[in-house]
Short mmCIF file of C-alpha atoms in Angstrom, two decimals:
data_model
loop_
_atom_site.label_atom_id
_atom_site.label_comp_id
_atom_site.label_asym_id
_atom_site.label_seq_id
_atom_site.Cartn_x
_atom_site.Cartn_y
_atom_site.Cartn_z
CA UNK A 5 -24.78 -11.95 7.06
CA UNK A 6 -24.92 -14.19 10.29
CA UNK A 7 -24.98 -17.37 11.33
CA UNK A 8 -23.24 -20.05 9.92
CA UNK A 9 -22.31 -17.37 6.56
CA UNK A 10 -20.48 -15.24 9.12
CA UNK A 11 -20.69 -11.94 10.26
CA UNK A 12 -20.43 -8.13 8.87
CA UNK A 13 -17.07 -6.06 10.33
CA UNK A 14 -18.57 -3.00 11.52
CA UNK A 15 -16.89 0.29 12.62
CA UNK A 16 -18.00 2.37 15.49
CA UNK A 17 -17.75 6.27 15.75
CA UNK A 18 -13.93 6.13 17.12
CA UNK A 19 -13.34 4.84 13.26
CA UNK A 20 -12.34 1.31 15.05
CA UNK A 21 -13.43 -1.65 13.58
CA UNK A 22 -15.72 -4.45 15.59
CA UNK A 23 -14.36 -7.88 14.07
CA UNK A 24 -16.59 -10.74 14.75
CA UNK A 25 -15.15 -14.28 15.40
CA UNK A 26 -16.15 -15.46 12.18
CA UNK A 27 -15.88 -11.87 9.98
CA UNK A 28 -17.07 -12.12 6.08
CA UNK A 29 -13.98 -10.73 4.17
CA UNK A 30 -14.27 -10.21 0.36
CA UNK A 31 -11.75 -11.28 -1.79
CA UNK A 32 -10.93 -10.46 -6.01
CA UNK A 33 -9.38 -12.87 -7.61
CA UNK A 34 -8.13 -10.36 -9.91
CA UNK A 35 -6.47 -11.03 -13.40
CA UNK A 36 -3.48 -13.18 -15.29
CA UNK A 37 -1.93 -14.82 -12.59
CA UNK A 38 -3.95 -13.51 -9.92
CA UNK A 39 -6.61 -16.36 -9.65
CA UNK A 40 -3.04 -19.04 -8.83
CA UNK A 41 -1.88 -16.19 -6.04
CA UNK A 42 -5.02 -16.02 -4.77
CA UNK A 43 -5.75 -19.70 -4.39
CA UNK A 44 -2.73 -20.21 -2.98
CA UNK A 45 -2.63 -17.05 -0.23
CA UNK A 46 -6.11 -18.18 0.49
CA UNK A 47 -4.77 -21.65 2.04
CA UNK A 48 -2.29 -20.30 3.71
CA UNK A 49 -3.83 -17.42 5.33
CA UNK A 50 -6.90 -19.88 6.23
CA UNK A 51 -4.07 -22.23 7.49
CA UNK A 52 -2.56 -19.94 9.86
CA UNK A 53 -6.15 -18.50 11.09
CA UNK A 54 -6.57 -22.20 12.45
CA UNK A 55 -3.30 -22.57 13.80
CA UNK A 56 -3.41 -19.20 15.56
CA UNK A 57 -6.95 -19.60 17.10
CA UNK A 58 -7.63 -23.69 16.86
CA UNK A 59 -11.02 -23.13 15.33
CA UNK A 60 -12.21 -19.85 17.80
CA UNK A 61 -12.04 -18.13 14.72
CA UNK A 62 -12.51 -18.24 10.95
CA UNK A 63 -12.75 -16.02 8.15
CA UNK A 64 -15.58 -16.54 5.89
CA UNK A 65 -14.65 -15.20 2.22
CA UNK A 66 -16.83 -13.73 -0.04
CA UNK A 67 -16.05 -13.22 -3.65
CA UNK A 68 -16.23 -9.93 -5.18
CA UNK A 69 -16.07 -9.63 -9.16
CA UNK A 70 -13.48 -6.91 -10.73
CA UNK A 71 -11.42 -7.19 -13.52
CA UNK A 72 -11.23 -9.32 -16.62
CA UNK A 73 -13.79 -11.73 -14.78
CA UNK A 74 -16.27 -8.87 -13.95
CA UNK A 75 -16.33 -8.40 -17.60
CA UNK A 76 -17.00 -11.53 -19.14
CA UNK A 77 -19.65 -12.21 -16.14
CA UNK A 78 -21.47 -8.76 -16.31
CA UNK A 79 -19.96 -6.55 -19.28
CA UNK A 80 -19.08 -4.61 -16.62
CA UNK A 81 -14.87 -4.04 -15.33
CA UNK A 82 -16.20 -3.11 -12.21
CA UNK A 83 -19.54 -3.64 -11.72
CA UNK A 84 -21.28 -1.30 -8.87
CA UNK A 85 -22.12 -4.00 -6.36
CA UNK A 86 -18.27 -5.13 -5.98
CA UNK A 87 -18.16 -1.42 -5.17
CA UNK A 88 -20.89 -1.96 -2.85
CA UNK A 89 -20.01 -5.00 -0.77
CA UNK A 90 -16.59 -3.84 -0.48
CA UNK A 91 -18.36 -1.41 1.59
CA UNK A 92 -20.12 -3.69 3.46
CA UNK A 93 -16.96 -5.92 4.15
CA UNK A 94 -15.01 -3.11 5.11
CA UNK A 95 -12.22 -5.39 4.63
CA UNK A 96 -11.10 -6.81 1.57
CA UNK A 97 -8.49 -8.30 -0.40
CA UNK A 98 -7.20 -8.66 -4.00
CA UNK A 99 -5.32 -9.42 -6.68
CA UNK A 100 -3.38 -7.84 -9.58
CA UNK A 101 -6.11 -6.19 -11.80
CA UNK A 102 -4.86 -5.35 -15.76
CA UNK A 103 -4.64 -1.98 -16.72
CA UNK A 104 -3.96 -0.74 -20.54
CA UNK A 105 -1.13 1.81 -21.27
CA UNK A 106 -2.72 4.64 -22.76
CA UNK A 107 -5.77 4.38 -24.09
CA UNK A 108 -8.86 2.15 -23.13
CA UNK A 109 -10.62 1.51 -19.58
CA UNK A 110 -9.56 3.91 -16.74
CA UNK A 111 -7.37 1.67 -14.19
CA UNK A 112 -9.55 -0.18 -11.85
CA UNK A 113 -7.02 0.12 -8.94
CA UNK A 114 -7.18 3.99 -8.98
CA UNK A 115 -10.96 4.00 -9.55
CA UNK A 116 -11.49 1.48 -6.53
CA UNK A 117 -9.19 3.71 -4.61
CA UNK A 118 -11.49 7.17 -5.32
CA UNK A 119 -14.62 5.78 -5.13
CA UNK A 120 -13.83 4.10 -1.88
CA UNK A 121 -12.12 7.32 -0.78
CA UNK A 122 -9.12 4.84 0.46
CA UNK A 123 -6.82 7.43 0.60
CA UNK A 124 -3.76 5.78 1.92
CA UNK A 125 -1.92 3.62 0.19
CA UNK A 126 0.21 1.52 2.69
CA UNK A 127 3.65 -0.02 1.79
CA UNK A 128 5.76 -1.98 4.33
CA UNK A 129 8.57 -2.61 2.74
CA UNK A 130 11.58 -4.48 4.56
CA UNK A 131 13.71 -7.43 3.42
CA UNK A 132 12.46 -11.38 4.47
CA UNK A 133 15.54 -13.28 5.03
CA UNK A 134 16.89 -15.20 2.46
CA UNK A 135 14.89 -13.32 -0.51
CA UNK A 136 18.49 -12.33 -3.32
CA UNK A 137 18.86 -8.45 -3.52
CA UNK A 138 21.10 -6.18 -5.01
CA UNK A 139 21.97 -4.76 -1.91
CA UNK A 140 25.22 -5.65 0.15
CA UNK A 141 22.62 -4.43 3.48
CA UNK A 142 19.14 -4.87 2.58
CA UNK A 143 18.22 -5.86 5.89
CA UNK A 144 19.02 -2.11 6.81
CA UNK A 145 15.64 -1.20 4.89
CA UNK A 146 12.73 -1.24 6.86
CA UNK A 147 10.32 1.59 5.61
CA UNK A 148 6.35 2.11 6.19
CA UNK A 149 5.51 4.23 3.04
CA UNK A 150 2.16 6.05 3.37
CA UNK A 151 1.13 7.43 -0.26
CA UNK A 152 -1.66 10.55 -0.86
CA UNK A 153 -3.80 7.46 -3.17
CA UNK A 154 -6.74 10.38 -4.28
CA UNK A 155 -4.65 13.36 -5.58
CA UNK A 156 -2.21 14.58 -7.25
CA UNK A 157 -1.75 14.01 -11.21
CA UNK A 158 -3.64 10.23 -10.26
CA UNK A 159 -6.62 11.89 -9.56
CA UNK A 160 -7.00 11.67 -12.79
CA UNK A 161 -8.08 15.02 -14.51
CA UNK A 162 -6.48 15.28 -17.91
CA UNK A 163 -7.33 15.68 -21.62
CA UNK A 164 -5.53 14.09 -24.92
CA UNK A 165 -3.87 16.66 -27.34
CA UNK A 166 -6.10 18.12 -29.60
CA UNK A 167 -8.94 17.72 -28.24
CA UNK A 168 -11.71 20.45 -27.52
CA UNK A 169 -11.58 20.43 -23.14
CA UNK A 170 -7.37 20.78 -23.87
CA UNK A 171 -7.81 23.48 -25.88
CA UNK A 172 -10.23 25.14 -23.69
CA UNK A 173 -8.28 24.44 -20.65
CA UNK A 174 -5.24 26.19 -22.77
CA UNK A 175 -7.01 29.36 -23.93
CA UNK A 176 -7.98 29.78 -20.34
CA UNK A 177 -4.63 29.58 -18.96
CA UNK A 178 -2.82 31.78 -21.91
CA UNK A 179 -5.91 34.63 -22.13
CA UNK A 180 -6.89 34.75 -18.44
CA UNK A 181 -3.59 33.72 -16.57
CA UNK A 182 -1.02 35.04 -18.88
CA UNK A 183 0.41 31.40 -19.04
CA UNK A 184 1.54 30.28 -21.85
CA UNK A 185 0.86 26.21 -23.17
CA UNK A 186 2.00 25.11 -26.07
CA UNK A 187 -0.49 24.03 -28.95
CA UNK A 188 -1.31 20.06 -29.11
CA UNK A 189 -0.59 20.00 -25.81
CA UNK A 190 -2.40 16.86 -23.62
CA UNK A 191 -3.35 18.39 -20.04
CA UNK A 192 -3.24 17.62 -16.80
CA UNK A 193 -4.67 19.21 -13.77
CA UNK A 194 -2.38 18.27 -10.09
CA UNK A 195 -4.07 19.02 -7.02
CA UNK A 196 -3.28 18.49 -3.55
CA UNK A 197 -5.38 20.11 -0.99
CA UNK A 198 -4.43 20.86 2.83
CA UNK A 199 -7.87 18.12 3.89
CA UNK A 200 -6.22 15.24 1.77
CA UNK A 201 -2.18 16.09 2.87
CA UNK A 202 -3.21 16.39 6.58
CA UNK A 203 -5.80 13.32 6.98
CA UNK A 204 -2.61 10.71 5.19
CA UNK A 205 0.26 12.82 7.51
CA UNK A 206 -2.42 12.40 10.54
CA UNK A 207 -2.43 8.29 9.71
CA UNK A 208 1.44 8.55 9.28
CA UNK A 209 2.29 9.66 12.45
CA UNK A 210 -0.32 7.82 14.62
CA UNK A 211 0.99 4.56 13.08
CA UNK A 212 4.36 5.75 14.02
CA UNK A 213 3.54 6.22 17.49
CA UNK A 214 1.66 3.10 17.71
CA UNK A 215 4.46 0.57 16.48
CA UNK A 216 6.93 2.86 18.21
CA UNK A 217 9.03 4.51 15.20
CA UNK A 218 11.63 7.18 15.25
CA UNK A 219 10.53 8.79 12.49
CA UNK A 220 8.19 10.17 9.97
CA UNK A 221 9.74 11.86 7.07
CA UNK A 222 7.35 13.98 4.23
CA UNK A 223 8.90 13.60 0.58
CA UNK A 224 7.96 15.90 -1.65
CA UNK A 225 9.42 18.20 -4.65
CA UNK A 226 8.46 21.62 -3.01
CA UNK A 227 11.48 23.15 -4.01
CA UNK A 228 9.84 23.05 -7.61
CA UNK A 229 6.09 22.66 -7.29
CA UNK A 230 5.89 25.32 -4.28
CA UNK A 231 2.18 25.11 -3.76
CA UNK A 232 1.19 21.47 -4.36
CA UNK A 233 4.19 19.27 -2.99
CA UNK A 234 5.67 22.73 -1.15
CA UNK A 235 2.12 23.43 0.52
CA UNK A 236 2.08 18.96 1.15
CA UNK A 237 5.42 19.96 3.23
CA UNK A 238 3.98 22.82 5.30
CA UNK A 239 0.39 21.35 5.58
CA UNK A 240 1.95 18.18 7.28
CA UNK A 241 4.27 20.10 9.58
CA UNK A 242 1.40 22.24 10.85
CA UNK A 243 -0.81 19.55 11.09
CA UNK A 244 1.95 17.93 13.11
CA UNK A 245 2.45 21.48 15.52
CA UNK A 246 -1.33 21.18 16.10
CA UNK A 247 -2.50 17.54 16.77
CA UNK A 248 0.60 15.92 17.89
CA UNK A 249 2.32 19.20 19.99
CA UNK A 250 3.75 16.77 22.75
CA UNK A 251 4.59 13.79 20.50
CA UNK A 252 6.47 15.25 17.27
CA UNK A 253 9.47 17.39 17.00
CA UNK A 254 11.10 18.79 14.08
CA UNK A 255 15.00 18.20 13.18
CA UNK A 256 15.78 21.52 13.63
CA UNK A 257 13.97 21.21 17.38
CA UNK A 258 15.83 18.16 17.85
CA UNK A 259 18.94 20.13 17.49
CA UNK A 260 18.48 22.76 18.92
CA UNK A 261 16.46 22.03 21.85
CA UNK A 262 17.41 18.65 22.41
CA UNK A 263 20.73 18.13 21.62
CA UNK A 264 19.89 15.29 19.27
CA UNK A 265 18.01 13.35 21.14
CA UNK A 266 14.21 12.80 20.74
CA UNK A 267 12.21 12.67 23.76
CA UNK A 268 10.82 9.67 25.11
CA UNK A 269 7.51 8.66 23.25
CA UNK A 270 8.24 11.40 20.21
CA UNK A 271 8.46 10.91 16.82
CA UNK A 272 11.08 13.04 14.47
CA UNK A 273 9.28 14.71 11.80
CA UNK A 274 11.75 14.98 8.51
CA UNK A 275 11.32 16.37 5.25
CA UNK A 276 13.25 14.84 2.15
CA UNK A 277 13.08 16.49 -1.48
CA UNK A 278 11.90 13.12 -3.76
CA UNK A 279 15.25 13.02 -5.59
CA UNK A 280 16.95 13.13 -2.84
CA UNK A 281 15.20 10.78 -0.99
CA UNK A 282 15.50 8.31 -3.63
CA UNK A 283 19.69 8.44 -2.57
CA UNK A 284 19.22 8.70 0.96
CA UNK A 285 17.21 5.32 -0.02
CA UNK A 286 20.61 4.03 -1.11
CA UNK A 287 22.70 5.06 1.25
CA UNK A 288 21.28 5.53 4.37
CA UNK A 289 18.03 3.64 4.50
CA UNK A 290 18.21 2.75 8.42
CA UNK A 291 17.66 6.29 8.97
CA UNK A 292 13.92 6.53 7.69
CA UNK A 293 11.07 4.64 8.94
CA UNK A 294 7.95 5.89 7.99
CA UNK A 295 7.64 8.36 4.70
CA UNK A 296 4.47 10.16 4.24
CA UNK A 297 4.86 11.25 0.33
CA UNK A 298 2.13 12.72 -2.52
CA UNK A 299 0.65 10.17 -4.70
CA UNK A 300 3.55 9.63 -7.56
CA UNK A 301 6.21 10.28 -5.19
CA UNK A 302 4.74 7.25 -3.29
CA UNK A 303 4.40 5.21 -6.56
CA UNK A 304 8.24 5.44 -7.53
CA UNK A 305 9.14 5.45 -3.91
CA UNK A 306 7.55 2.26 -2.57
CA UNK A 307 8.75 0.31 -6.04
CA UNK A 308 12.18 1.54 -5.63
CA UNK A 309 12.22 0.32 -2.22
CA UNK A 310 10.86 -2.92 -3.06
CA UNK A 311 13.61 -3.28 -5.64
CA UNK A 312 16.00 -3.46 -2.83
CA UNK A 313 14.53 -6.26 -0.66
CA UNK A 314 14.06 -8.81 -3.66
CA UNK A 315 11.53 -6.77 -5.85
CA UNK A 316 7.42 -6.42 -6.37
CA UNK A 317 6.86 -10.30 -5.77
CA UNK A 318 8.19 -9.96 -2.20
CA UNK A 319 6.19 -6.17 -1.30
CA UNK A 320 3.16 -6.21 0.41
CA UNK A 321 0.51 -3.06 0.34
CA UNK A 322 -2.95 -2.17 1.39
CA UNK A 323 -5.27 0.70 0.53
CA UNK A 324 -6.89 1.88 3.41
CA UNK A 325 -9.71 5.00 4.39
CA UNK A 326 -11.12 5.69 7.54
CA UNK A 327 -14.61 3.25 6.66
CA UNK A 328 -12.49 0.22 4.59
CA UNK A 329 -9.62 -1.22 3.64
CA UNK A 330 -8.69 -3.12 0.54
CA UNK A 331 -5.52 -4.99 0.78
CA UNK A 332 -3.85 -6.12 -2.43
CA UNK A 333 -0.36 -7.78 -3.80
CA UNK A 334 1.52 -4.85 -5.36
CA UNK A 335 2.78 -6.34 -8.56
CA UNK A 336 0.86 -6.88 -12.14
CA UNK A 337 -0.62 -9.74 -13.22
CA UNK A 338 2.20 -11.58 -15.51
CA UNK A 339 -0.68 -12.86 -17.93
CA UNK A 340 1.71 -14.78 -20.15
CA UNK A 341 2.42 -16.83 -16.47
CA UNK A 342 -1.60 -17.01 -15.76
CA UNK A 343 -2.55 -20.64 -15.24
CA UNK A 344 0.59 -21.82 -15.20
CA UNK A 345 1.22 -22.20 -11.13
CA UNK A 346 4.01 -20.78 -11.35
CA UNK A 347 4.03 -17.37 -10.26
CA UNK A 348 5.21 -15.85 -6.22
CA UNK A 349 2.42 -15.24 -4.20
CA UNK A 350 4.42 -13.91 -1.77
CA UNK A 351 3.46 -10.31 -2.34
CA UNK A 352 -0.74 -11.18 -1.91
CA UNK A 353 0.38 -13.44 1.24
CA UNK A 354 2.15 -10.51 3.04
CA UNK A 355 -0.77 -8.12 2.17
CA UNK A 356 -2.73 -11.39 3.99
CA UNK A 357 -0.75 -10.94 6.87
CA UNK A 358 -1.14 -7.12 6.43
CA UNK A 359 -4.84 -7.46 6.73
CA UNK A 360 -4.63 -9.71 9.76
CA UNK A 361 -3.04 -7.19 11.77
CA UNK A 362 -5.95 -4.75 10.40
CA UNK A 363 -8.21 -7.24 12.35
CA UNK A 364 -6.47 -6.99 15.17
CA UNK A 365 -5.49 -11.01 14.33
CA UNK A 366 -1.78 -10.81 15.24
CA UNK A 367 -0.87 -13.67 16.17
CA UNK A 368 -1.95 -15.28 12.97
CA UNK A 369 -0.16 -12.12 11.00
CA UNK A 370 3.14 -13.46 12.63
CA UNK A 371 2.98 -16.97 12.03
CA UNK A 372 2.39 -16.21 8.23
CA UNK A 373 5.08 -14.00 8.38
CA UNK A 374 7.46 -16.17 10.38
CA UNK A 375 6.78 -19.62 8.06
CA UNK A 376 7.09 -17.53 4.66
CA UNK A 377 10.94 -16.69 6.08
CA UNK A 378 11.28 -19.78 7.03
CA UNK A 379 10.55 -21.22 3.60
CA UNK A 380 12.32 -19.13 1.72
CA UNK A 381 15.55 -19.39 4.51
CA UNK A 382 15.10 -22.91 2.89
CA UNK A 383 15.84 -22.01 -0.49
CA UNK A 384 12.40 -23.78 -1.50
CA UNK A 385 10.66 -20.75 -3.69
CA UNK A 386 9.23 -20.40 -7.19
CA UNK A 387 10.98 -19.75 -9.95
CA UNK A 388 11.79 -15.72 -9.44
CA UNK A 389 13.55 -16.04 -6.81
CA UNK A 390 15.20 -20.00 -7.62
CA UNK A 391 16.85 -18.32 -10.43
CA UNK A 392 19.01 -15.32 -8.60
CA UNK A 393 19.58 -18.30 -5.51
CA UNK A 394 22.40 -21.07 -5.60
CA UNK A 395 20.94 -24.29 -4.12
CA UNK A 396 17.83 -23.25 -4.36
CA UNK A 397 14.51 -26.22 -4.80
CA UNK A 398 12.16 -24.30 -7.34
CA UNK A 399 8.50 -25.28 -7.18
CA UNK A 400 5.41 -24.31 -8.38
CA UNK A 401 2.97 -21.36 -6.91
CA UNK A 402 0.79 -24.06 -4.66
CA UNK A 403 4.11 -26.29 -3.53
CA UNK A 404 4.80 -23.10 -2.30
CA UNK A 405 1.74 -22.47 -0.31
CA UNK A 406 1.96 -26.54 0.87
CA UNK A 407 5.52 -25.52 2.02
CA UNK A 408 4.63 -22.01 3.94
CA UNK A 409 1.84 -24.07 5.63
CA UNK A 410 3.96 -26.94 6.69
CA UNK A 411 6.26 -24.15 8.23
CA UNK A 412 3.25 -22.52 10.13
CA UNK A 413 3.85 -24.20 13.46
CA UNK A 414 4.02 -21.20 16.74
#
């Protein structure tokens, strides 16, 4: 696409992506209250593009169909050519997409996630000024969570109770492995291989050296699962030993060699046990910076977190491999809110500002940033956050959008 439709985002053999001054980003709507987020992140983030750049650059949006829209259009939830132009945007962004509990349609978020091989799932979590939390500190939280996104028990290989692969899978395990499953069991497989562990630890600690972070800490429940989250442990501290010798030391190096202090330009490597990590959380967040965790670890994890800065509504994310990205708000999609204009799109608008900084467009990424504190510093928000805030001026999903953008001045 050229011209006056804009221009493809390319990426050259270095994995680094050529933006264009006028890139073509696609962008799901997604489902329930994801069309009122959307139109209102869309404004803003289009807002602060012209603010940042005075016209020198624009995005030019392209819609992609998933979802509960996909299906009424196509009879499809996720028809191959979003699949497909997703690949040709290389960037993208979306909204909440539904997903049943239990039965019914696979969820769209992990499928994107596999087919796209977007293997890490990228959580910044860290509290905006202003937002109510349960926390007496929560400005001491100020994590980067990078979560496995193709492994592990979402990957997605399981059979229901009963049925005739379970029962295979069980005779298998209790005649040729001596292990014994109980009858009308449902089964799931878990795997985590040393490729996946050591290409998400790889991204982990190059983004810690990049934005210049203490740490990187891998949480995992090796203590238990010795050779799936045990082997995710000792994979990423090899991996670590091998690619990043002069950059990374252990705690026990730090210690010991260094009398507990890291080098300049180093990053600690940690390792937490998931239970415990969920404490340290608690109690001693400023200590951890960037976690590098299996795929359910990373699901609890980053949710937990988010809990402490003001919840879902305020937590950015962004799924990214090494040929796309697809950036997305974090939370469901409230569809007893949808059409109401109502809802927080604070969570789609920081994944906005997220994807900005994936273009290299930082300048833009901070003003977003910078006016949605100062709105909320304010007290003008919607009505999640008016109802947990004394003072506060509650408005509606786009009032809040009109407000961010009147705060987007440099």
């Amino acid at each position: 696409m050229t011209g006056n439709q804009g221009q493809w985002i390319t990426v050259d053999d270095q994995g680094r992506l050529c933006v264009p001054s006028r890139p073509v980003i696609g962008f799901i709507e997604g489902d329930g209250t994801g069309p009122d987020i959307w139109r209102a992140a869309q404004r803003v983030l289009d807002a602060a593009v012209r603010a940042a750049y005075q016209g020198s650059r624009e995005i030019v949006w392209k819609e992609l169909l998933a979802g509960e829209k996909a299906f009424a259009r196509t009879g499809q939830w996720l028809p191959d050519q979003t699949v497909e132009d997703i690949r040709k945007c290389v960037v993208a962004i979306k909204g909440p997409l539904t997903t049943p509990v239990g039965g019914g349609m696979r969820s769209l978020n992990v499928t994107l996630r596999q087919v796209l091989d977007l293997y890490a799932c990228v959580r910044p979590v860290r509290w905006v000024r202003g937002v109510p939390s349960p926390m007496k500190h929560p400005e001491r939280v100020n994590m980067v969570v990078f979560r496995e996104n193709t492994e592990d028990v979402y990957a997605g290989i399981e059979w229901p109770a009963g049925s005739r692969e379970a029962e295979k899978v069980r005779a298998f395990l209790c005649e040729e492995l001596g292990v014994c499953v109980r009858e009308q069991a449902g089964i799931g497989i878990k795997p985590i291989s040393r490729f996946g562990t050591e290409r998400l630890v790889r991204r982990a600690i190059r983004y810690a050296l990049q934005h210049g972070l203490p740490s990187v800490t891998l949480v995992h429940k090796g203590n238990i699962m010795k050779y799936t989250e045990g082997a995710f442990r000792q994979w990423g501290y090899e991996l670590a030993a091998r690619e990043f010798p002069d950059k990374t030391v252990t705690e026990e190096e730090l210690e010991n060699r260094w009398n507990g202090q890291a080098p300049q330009g180093t990053v600690v490597l940690k390792d937490r046990i998931a239970d415990a990590m969920f404490q340290q959380a608690l109690l001693r967040p400023e200590e951890y910076h960037v976690l590098a965790t299996p795929n359910l670890n990373g699901d609890y994890l980053s949710d937990a977190l988010a809990a402490q800065v003001g919840g879902l509504g305020m937590a950015p994310g962004a799924n990214i491999g090494d040929r796309c990205a697809l950036f997305e708000a974090t939370h469901g999609t409230a569809p007893k809110y949808a059409g109401l204009d109502k809802v927080n799109p604070s969570s789609v608008l920081l994944s906005g500002a997220m994807m900005l900084d994936h273009l290299g467009w930082n300048e833009a990424a901070r003003l977003v940033e910078r006016a949605l504190e100062r709105t909320v510093s304010d007290k003008i928000v919607t009505y999640d956050l008016a109802r947990m805030m004394d003072g506060a001026r509650e408005v509606k999903c786009s009032q809040f959008a009109d407000a961010v953008i009147e705060r987007l001045a440099p």
